[in-house]
Structure formats: structure tokens, C-alpha cells
CSV table of C-alpha atoms in Angstrom, one decimal:
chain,number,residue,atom,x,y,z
A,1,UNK,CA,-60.2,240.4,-3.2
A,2,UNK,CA,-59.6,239.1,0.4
A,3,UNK,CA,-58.1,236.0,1.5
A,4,UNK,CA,-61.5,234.5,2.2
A,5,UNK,CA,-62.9,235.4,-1.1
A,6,UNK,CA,-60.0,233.9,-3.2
A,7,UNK,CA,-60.1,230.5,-1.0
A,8,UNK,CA,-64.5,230.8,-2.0
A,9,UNK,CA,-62.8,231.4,-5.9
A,10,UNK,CA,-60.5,228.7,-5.4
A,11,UNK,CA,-63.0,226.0,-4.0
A,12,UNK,CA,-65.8,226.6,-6.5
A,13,UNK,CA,-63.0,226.4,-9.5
A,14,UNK,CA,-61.9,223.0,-8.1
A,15,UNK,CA,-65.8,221.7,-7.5
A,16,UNK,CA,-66.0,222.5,-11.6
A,17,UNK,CA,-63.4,221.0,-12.6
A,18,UNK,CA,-64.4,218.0,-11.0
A,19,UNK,CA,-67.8,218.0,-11.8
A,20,UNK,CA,-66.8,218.8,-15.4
A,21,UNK,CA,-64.3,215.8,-15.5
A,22,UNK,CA,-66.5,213.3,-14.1
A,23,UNK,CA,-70.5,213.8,-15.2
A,24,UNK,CA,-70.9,210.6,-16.0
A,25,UNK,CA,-72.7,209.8,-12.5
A,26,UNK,CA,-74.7,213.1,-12.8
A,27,UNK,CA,-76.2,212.9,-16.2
A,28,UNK,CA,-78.0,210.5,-18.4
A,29,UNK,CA,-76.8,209.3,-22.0
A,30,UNK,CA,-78.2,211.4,-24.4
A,31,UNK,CA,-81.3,210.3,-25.2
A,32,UNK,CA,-81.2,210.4,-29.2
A,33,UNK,CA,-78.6,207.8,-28.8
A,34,UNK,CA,-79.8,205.4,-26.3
A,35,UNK,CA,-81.8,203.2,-28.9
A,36,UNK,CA,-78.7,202.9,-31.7
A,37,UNK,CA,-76.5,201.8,-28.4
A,38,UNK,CA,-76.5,198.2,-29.7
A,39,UNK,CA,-76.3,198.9,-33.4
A,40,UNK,CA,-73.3,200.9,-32.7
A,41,UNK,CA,-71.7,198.7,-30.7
A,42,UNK,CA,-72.0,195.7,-33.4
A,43,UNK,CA,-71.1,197.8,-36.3
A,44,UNK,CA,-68.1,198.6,-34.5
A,45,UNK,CA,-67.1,194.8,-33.6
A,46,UNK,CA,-67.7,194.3,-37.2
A,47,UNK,CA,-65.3,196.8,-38.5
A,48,UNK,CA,-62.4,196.2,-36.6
A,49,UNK,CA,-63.1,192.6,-37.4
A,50,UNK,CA,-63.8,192.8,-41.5
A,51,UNK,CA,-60.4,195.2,-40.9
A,52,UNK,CA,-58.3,192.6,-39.1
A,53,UNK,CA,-59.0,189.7,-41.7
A,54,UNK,CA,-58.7,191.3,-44.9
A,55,UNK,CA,-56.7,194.1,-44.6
A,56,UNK,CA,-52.8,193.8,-46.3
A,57,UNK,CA,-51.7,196.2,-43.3
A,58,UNK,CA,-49.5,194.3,-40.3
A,59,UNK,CA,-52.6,192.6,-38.4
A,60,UNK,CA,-52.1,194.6,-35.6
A,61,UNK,CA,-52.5,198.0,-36.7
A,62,UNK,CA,-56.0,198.5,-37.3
A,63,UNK,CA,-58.0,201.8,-37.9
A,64,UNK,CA,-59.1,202.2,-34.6
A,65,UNK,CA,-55.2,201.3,-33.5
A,66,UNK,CA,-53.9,204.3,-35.3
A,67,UNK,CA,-57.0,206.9,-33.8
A,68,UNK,CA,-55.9,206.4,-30.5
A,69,UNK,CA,-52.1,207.8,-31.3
A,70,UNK,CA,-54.2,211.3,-31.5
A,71,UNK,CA,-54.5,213.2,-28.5
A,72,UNK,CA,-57.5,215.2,-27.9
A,73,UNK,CA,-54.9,218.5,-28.0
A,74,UNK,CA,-53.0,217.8,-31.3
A,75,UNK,CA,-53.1,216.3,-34.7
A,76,UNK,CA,-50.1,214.3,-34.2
A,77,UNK,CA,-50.5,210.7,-35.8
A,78,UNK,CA,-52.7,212.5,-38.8
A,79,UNK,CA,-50.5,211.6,-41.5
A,80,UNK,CA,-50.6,207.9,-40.1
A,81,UNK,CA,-54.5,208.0,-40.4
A,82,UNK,CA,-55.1,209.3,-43.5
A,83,UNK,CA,-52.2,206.5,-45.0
A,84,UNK,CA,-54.1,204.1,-43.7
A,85,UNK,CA,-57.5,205.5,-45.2
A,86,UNK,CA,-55.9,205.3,-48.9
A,87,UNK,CA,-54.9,201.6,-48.3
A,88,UNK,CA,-58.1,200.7,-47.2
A,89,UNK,CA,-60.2,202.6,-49.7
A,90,UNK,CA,-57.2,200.9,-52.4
A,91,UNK,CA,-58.6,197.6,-50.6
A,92,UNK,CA,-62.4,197.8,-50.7
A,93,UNK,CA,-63.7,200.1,-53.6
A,94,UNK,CA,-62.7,200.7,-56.9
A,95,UNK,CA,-65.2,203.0,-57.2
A,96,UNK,CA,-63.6,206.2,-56.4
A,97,UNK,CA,-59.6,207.4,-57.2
A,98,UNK,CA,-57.4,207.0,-53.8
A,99,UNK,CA,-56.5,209.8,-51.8
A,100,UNK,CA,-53.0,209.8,-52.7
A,101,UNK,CA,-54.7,210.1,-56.6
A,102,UNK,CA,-56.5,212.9,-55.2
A,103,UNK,CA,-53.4,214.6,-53.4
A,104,UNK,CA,-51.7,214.8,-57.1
A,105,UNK,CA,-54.8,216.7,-58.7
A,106,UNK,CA,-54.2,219.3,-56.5
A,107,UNK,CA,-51.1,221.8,-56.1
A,108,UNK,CA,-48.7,221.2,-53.6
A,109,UNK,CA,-49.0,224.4,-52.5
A,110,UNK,CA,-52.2,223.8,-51.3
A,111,UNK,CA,-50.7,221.8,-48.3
A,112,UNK,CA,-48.6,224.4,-46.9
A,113,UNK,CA,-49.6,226.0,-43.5
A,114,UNK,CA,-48.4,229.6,-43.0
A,115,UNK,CA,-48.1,230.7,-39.9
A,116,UNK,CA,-48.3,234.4,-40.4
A,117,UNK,CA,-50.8,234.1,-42.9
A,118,UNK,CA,-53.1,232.0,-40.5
A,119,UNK,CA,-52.7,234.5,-37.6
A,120,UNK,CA,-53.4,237.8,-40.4
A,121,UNK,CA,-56.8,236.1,-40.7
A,122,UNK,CA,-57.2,235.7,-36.7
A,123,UNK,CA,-56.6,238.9,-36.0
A,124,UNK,CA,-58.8,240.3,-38.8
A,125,UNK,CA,-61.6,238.4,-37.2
A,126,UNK,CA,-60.8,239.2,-33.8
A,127,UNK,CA,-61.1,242.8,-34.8
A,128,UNK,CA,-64.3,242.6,-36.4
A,129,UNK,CA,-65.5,240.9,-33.4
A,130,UNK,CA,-64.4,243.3,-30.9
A,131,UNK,CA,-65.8,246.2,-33.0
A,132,UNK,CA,-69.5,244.9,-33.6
A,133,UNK,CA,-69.5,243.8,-30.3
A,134,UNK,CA,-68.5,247.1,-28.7
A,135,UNK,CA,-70.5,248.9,-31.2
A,136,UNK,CA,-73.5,246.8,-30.1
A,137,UNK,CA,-72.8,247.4,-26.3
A,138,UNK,CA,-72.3,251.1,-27.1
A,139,UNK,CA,-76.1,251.3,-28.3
A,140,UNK,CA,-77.0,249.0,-25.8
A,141,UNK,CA,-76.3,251.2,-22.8
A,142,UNK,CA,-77.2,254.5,-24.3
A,143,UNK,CA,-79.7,256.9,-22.6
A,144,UNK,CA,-81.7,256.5,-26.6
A,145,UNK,CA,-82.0,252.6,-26.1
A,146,UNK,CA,-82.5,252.9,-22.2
A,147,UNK,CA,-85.8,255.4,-22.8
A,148,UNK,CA,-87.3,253.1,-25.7
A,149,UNK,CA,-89.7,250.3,-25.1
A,150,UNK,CA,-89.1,247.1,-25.9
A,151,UNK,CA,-90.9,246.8,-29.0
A,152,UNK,CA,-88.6,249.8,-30.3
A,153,UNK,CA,-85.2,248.7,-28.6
A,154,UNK,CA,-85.7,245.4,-30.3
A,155,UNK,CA,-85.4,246.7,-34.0
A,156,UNK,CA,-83.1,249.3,-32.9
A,157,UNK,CA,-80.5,246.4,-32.0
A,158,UNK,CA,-81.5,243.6,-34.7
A,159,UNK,CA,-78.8,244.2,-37.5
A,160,UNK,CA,-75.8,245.2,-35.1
A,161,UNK,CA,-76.7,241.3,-33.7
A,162,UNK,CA,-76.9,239.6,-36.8
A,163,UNK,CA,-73.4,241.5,-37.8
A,164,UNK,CA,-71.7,240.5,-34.1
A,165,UNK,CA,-73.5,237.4,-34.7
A,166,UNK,CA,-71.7,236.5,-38.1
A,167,UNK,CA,-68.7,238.4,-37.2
A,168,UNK,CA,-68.6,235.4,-34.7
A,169,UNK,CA,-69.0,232.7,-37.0
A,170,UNK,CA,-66.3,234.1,-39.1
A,171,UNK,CA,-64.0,233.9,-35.4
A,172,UNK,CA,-65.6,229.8,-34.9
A,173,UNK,CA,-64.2,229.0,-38.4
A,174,UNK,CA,-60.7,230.3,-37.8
A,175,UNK,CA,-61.1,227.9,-34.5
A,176,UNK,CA,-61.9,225.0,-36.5
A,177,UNK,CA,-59.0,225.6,-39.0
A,178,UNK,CA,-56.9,225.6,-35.2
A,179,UNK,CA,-58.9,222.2,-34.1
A,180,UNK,CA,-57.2,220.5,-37.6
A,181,UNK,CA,-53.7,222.0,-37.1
A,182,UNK,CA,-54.1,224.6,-40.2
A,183,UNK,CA,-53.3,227.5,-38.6
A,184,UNK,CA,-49.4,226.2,-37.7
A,185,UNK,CA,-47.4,223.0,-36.9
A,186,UNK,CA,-47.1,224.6,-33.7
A,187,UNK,CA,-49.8,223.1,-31.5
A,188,UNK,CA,-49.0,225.9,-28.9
A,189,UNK,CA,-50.2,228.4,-31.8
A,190,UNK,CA,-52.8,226.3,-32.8
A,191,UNK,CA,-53.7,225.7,-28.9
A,192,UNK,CA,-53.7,229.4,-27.7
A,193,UNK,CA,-55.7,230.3,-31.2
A,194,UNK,CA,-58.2,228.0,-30.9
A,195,UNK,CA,-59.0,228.5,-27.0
A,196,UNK,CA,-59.5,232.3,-27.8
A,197,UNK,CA,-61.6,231.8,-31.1
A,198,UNK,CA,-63.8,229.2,-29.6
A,199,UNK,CA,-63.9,228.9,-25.7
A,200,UNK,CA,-63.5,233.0,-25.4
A,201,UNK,CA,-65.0,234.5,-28.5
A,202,UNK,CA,-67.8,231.9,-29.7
A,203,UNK,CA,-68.2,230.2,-26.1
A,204,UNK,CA,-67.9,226.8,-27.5
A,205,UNK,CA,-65.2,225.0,-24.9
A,206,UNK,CA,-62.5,224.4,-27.9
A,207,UNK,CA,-60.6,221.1,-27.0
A,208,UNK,CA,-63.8,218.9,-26.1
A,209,UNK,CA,-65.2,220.6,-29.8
A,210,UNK,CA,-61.8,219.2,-31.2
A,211,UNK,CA,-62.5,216.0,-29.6
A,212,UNK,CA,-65.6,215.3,-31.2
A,213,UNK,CA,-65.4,216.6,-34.8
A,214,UNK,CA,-62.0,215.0,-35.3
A,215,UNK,CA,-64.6,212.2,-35.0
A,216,UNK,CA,-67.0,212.9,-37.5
A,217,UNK,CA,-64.1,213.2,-40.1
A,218,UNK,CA,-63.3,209.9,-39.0
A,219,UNK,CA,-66.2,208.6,-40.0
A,220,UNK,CA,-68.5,211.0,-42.6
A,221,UNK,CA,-71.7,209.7,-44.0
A,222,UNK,CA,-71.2,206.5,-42.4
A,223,UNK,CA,-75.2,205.2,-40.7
A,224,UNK,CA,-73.6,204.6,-37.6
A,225,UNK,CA,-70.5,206.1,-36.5
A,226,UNK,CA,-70.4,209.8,-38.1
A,227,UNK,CA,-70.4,212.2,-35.4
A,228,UNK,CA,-72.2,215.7,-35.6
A,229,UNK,CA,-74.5,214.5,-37.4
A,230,UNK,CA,-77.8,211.5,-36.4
A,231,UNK,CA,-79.3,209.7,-39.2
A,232,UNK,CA,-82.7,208.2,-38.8
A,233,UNK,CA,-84.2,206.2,-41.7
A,234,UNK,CA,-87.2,207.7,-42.7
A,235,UNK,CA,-88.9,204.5,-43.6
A,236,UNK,CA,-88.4,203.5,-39.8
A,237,UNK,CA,-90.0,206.7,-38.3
A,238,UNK,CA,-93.0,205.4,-36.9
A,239,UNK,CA,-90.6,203.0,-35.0
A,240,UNK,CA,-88.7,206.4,-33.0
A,241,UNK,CA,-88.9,206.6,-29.4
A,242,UNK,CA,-91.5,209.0,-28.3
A,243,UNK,CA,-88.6,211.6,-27.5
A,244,UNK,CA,-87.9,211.6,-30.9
A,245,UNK,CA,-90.8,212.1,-32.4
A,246,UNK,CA,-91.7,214.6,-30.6
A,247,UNK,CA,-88.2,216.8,-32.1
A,248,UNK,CA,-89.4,215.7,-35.1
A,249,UNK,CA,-92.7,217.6,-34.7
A,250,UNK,CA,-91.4,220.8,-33.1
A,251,UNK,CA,-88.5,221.2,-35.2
A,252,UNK,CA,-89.1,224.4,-37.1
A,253,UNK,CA,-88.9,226.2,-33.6
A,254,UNK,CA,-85.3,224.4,-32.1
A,255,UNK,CA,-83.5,225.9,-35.3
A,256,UNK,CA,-81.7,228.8,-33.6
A,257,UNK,CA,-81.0,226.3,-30.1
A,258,UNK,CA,-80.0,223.0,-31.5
A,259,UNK,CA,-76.3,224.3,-31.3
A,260,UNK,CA,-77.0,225.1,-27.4
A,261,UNK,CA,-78.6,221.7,-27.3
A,262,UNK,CA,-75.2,220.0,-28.5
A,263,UNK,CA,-73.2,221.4,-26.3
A,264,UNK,CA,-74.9,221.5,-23.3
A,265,UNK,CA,-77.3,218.0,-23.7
A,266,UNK,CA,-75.0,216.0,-24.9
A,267,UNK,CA,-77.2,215.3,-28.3
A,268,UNK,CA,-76.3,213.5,-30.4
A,269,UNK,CA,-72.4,213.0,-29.1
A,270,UNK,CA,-72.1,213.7,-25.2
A,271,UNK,CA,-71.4,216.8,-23.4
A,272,UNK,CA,-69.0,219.4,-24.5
A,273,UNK,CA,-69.3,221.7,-21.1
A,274,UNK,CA,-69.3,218.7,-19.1
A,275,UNK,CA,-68.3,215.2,-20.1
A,276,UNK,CA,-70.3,212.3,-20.5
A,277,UNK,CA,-72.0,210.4,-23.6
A,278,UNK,CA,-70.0,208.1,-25.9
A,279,UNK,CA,-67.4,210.9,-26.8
A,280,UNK,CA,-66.0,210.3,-23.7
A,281,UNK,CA,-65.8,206.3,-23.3
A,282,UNK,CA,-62.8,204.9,-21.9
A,283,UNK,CA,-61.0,208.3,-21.7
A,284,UNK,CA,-58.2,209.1,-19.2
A,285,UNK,CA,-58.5,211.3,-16.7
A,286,UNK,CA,-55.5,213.4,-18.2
A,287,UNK,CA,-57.1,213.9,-21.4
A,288,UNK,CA,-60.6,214.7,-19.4
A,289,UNK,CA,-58.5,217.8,-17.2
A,290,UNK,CA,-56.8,218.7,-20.3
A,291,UNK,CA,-60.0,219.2,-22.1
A,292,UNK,CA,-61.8,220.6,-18.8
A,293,UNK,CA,-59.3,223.9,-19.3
A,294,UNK,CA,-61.2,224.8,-22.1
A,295,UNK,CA,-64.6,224.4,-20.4
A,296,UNK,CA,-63.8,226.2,-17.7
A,297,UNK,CA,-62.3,229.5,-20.1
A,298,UNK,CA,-66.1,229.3,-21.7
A,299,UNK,CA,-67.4,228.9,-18.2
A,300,UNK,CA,-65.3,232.2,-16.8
A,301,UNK,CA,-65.8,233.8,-19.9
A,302,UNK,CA,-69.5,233.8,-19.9
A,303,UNK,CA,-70.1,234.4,-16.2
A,304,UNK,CA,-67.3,237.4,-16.1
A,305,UNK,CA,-68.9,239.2,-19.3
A,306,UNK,CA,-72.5,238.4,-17.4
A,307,UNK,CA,-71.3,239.7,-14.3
A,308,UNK,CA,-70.1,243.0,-16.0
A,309,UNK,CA,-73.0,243.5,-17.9
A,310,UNK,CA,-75.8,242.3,-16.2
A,311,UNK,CA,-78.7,240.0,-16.9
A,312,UNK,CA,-80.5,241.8,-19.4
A,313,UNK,CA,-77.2,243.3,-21.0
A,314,UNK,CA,-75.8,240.3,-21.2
A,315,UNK,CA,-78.7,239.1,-23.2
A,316,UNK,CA,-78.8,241.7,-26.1
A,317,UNK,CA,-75.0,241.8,-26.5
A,318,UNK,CA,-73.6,238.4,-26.0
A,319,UNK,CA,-76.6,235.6,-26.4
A,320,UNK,CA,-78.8,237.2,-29.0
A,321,UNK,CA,-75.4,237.4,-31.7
A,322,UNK,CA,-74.5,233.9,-30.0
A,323,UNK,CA,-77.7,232.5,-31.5
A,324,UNK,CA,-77.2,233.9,-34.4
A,325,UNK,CA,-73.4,232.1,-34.8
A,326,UNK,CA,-75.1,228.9,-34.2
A,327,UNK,CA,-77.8,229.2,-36.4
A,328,UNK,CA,-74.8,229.4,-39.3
A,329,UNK,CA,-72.9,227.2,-37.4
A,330,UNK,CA,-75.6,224.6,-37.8
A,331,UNK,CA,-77.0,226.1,-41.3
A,332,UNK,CA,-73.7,225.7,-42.8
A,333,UNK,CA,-72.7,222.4,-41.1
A,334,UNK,CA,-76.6,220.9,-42.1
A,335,UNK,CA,-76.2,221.7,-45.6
A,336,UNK,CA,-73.4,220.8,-46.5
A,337,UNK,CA,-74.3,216.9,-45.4
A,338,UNK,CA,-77.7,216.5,-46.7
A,339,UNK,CA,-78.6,216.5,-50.6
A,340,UNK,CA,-81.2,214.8,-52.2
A,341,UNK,CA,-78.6,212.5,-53.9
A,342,UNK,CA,-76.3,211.7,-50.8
A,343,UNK,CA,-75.3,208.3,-49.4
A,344,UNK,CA,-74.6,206.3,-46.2
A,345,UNK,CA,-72.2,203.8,-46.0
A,346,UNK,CA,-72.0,200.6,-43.2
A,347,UNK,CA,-69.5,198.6,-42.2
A,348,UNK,CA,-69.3,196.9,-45.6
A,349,UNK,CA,-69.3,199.9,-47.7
A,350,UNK,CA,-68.0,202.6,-46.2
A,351,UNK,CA,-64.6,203.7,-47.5
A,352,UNK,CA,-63.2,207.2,-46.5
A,353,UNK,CA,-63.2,208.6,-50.2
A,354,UNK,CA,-66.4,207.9,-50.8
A,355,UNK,CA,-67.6,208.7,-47.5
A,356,UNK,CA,-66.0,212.5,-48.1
A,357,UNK,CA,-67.3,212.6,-51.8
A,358,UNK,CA,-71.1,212.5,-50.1
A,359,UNK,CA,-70.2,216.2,-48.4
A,360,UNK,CA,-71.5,219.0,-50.5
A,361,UNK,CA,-69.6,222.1,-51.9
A,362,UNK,CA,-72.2,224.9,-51.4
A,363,UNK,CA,-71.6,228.8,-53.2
A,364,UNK,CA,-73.2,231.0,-50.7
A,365,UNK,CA,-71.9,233.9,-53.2
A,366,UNK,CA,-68.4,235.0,-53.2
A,367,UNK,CA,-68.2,237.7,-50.0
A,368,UNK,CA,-69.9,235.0,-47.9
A,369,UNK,CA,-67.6,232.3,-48.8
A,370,UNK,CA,-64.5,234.4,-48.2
A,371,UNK,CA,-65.8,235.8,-45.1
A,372,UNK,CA,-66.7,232.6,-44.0
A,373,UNK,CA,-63.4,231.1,-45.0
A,374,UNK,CA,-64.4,229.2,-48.0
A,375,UNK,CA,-66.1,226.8,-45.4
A,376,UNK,CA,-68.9,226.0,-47.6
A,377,UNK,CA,-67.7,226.4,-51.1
A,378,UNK,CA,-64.8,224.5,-50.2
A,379,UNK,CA,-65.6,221.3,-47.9
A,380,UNK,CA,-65.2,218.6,-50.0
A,381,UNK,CA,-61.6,219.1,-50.2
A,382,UNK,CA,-61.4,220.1,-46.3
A,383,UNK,CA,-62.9,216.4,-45.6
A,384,UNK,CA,-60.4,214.9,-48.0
A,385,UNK,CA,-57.7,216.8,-46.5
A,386,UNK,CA,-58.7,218.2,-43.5
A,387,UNK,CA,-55.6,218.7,-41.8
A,388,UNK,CA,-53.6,219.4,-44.5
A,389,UNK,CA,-55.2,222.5,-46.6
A,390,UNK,CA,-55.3,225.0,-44.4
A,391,UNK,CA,-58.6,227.7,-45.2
A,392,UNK,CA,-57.0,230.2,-47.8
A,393,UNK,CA,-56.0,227.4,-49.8
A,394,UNK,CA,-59.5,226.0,-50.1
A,395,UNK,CA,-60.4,228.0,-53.1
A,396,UNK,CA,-57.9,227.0,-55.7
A,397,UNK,CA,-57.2,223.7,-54.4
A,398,UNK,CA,-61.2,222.8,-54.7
A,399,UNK,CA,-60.9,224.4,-58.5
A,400,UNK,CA,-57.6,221.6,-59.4
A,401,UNK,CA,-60.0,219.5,-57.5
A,402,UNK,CA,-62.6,219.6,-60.2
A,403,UNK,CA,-60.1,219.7,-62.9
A,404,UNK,CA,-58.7,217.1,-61.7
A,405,UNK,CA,-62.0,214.6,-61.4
A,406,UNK,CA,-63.3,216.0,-64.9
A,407,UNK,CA,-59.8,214.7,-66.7
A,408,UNK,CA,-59.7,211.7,-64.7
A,409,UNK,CA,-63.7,210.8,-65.6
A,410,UNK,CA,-64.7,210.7,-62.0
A,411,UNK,CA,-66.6,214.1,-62.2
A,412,UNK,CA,-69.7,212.7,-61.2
A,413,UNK,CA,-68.5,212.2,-57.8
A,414,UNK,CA,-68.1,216.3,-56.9
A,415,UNK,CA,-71.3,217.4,-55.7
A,416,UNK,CA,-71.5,221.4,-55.9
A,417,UNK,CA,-75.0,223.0,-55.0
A,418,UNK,CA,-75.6,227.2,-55.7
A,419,UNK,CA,-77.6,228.2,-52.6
A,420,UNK,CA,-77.8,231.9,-52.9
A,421,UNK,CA,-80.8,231.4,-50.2
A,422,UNK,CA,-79.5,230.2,-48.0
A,423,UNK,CA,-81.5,230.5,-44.8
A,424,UNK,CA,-85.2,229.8,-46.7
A,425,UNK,CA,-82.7,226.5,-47.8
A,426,UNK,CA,-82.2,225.3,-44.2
A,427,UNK,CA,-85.8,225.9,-43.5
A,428,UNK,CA,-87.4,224.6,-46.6
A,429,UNK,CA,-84.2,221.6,-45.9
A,430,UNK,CA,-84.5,220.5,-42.1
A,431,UNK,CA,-88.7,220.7,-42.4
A,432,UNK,CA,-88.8,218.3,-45.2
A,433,UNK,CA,-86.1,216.3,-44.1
A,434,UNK,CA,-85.1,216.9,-40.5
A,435,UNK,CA,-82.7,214.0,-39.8
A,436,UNK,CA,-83.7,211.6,-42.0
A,437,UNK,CA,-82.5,209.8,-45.0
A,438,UNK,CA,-83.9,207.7,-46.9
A,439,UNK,CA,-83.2,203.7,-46.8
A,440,UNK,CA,-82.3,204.0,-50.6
A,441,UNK,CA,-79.9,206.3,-49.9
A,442,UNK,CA,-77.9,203.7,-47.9
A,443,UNK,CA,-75.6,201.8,-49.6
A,444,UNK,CA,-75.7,198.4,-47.7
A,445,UNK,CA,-73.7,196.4,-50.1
């Protein structure tokens, strides 16, 4: 490369980076949130206010006080949040056991985070990435594939992308166990992990990901706040902005894009590739460039491998299995916060136990689960303790979990749902449903 094409490199790398850091100007707020603007804002007064006069903490450490300790690259200040989550749930319900009840159901070796246990499973993954991927390439580009039309390529190539396509999911959930701080209490580990699992391997930029899931754990099932995940009330749908509506009619065919549409739109959180939506409010410009690394690795990532490859290439072997990982991504992550019985909290109800006791274990049958991590069959617990139990302690911590509940009398709280079918559940699921809940289902008082 000459010294006029590195200065070109150089110069459209800084132009990202800028225009990745500061979108704000560029784009719009996403439009599914536009309308709950206000109601957010209130809710959130409110909280920090009920918080202030009636907690038994020091006045001024609130909630919100001890979120902003955590940087958008670490889990430091964890162990402070979830503290603070068992004196408040001790304060408002009596509903549900505390977390540090919870914590003794379960065995303490379930909190331990092995380093060289962690990266056994990385590598594993990366493997059976690498191979599906290559193997998938390798037919691809052969003189067979080349001669065949497209209506014979197209079945030729289906099961090697739904294998490179779940091969990748299995890589994103190693990611997410690095976005918690499971995979070491090294946070360079955890760092260099979670970039390569997520903003090289599934193309999701890792650190804004991070950003906005820590988030949702934050806040699960609560109306408002949660993150990942919009709630409409169904009894209000005739009251939904045109833009909405019309996602609610053409839902059954946004299934396999509406991870592309997070990340990219900004919907329902703000950007992930470039930042702006309320994910990003009143964040520095450090933490901004520090999360704008990641971006950029996705960005590089894609464009080198489509570069290399070429349009059409590029298509079959990267996107098509990409599509696939974010149909489980989202299959997975849609189930396993909607059931027919679950709850939403407000302000004035929401406690973080009860909020994680609405996330539903789901057995996808037992090679799935392991595969996948125990992701599904094993959530409840990760919400409870989600960055504490690292992934191959799921299993047998979520079995002293329901012991634990059945001896205590609080079984009725564990929610546990077979779904063998999995992928006629999500369809049969998100057209019944789609985002809404019912206002019964919310627990106002």
C-alpha cells in the first residue's frame, strides 16, 4: 500500500470514528420510542424520588448513583448493584425471598469463574465457526455450485448456513458470558474475548451490545425502563402511532431482520454501529471512543471479508448464516420474556427479584441447551446472578434453584416452559402477541 493510500485509509478511519461517536446530529430518535419519551422520563423522576424518601440506604446513594460507577467496558461496581437490589427488594416486597436468600439455595461453587474453563469453551466455538464457515465457502466457490442455477445452488447451500448460522449463536453466547464478566475477572480476557466473539465472529459491535443489555438486567419486566425488549399494552393498540401499527401488521415477515433493525435503527434502544437514542444520553465522549473500537472491528470486519469475497460470496457465506444467528438470537431472547402468565412492574412495584422471577427457563432439549450454553434452560438464574454464575454453572445451579424454592414454598415463582418446537413457538408466539402484553398483566400496585 502506498503512502497516498494509507493517508485515504487513515482519513476515512478517522471520519468513522467521528461519525460513529457523534450521530446524534445525523439521525432521528428511534421512532418506537418517541411517544413513551415523556412516560419514561416521569417514571424515572419518580423512582429516584420514591428511592430517596424511603429507602434505609445513606440518602445519597441511590440506584441510579451506584449504575453510573459501571463503565461501559467492565463489571466493576456489580457487587455494589446487586447489594443494593436485595435491600431494596428487603424494603418494598415481601413477596418474593431476597437475593442474598437466593444466593444460599444455590452452591457456592456456582459463583466461581474459571478462566481456563471459559476460554476451553471459546475456543470450541471458535473452531466450530471457522470449520462450517470454511466448509460453506469451500462449496461456495466450487466449479459444482458455480455451474448450478440458482434454484439448485440455493438448496445445495441451505443446511451448511443454518449449521454456520448456529455455530454462530453458540460464538454470541460465549460473548455475552464476556459482556457480564463470566468468562474471567480479568476484563482484558473478558475484553479481547468478547470483541472477537461478537464484533469479529457474529458482527455485533461488542462494547455498545454490553452497554445496552447491562441495561435491560437493570431493569427486566419493568413497563418502562427494560431494555431489549418494548412493551405496548394491548388494550391501547388502536392508540399506536401509525409507524407502529404498521410493524404490527407486517410482522410475520421482519422475523429474520429485527436483530439487523436493532442494531442498525436504533429500535427500540439507540444505535449500536453508530450512537444515538437514549442508550447514549449524557455519555462522555471517552466512553463513546471506547465503545466506537468495537464498531469499527464489525465495520472492518465486514467490509474486509466483503472485499475478499465479493458481493454475491459474501452473501451466501457471511449474511445468509448471519440471519440465521439472529433469528435464535431474537427467538431465544423473545421467549424467554413473554409467557402467558408474565408480569410488568412500574415504579411502585417493581422490585429486582420479582422482576427476574418473570424471565422464563425454556428446555429446548438437552444438546441445544448445552450447545447453546444453557442460555435458555438456565436464564432465570443468569438474571438473578448475572455476573456472577458464569455459563457451565447454569445447569446445576438452576436445579439447587428449584430445590431451593420448592423447600422454601416459593415454587410458584419458577417459571419453566418445554418448547421442543421451538421455531413454530416464536411464530405461533410473536403473531399472537407481537409486543404486547396485556394491561392485567401489569402490576400497578
Amino acid at each position: 500500500m502506498d503512502l497516498s493510500s494509507r493517508k485515504r485509509l487513515m482519513t476515512l478511519l478517522v471520519v468513522l470514528t467521528l461519525l460513529i461517536v457523534d450521530s446524534s446530529a445525523l439521525a432521528p430518535t428511534p421512532p418506537n420510542r418517541s411517544f413513551l419519551r415523556d412516560r419514561n422520563a416521569r417514571a424515572a423522576a419518580n423512582s429516584v424520588t420514591r428511592i430517596a424518601a424511603t429507602s434505609t440506604t445513606p440518602a445519597s446513594t441511590t440506584l441510579p448513583d451506584v449504575v453510573k460507577k459501571l463503565s461501559i467496558n467492565s463489571v466493576d461496581g456489580t457487587a455494589e448493584i446487586e447489594d443494593f437490589i436485595a435491600k431494596e427488594d428487603l424494603r418494598l416486597k415481601e413477596k418474593a425471598p431476597s437475593l442474598s436468600k437466593i444466593r444460599r439455595m444455590l452452591p457456592p461453587d456456582a459463583f466461581e469463574i474459571d478462566t481456563p474453563t471459559s476460554l476451553m469453551y471459546f475456543g470450541l466455538d471458535l473452531a466450530f465457526v471457522a470449520a462450517s464457515i470454511t466448509g460453506l465457502y469451500a462449496v461456495v466457490t466450487s466449479d459444482l455450485y458455480r455451474s448450478l442455477p440458482f434454484y439448485e445452488q440455493a438448496p445445495m447451500v441451505a443446511p451448511l448456513q443454518v449449521l454456520s448460522g448456529f455455530a454462530m449463536w453458540c460464538m454470541w453466547c460465549i460473548g455475552h458470558d464476556a459482556g457480564h464478566g463470566t468468562v474471567s475477572q480479568s476484563k482484558t480476557i473478558s475484553r479481547i474475548v468478547g470483541e472477537i466473539a461478537h464484533s469479529v465472529v457474529c458482527l455485533t459491535p461488542y462494547v455498545p451490545w454490553q452497554k445496552s443489555h447491562l441495561k435491560h438486567h437493570l431493569n427486566h419486566n419493568h413497563l418502562d425502563r427494560d431494555y431489549s425488549h418494548q412493551w405496548f399494552i394491548r388494550e391501547e393498540k388502536d392508540d399506536l402511532p401509525l409507524a407502529f401499527k404498521a410493524s404490527y401488521w407486517t410482522r410475520n415477515f421482519q422475523l429474520p431482520i429485527l436483530y439487523l433493525v436493532y442494531l442498525l435503527a436504533g429500535v427500540p434502544d439507540g444505535g449500536h454501529v453508530y450512537f444515538y437514542g437514549r442508550m447514549w444520553e449524557n455519555e462522555s465522549t471517552e466512553e463513546k471512543m471506547n465503545a466506537a473500537w468495537s464498531s469499527l472491528i464489525s465495520i472492518a470486519t465486514a467490509t474486509g471479508l466483503w472485499h475478499l469475497m465479493g458481493t454475491a460470496d459474501f452473501a451466501v457465506t457471511i449474511m445468509a448464516p448471519w440471519l440465521v444467528c439472529s433469528f435464535w438470537l431474537f427467538m431465544v431472547t423473545y421467549l424467554q420474556h413473554h409467557s402467558d402468565d408474565g408480569k410488568l412492574y412500574t415504579d411502585d412495584t417493581w422490585t429486582f427479584v420479582e422482576g427476574g422471577f418473570q424471565t422464563v427457563d425454556r428446555d429446548y432439549g438437552k444438546w441445544v441447551n448445552r450447545m447453546s450454553h444453557h442460555m435458555m434452560d438456565g436464564h432465570v438464574v443468569h438474571h438473578l446472578f448475572f455476573a456472577k454464575v458464569p455459563h457451565y454453572k447454569l445447569e446445576d445451579a438452576t436445579v439447587a434453584l428449584q430445590k431451593g424454592l420448592e423447600e422454601s414454598g416459593k415454587i410458584h415463582l419458577y417459571k419453566r416452559i418445554d418448547t421442543p418446537d421451538y421455531t413454530q413457538e416464536i411464530i405461533k408466539q410473536f403473531d399472537e402477541n407481537w409486543f404486547f402484553i396485556n394491561e392485567a398483566q401489569v402490576v400497578r400496585e
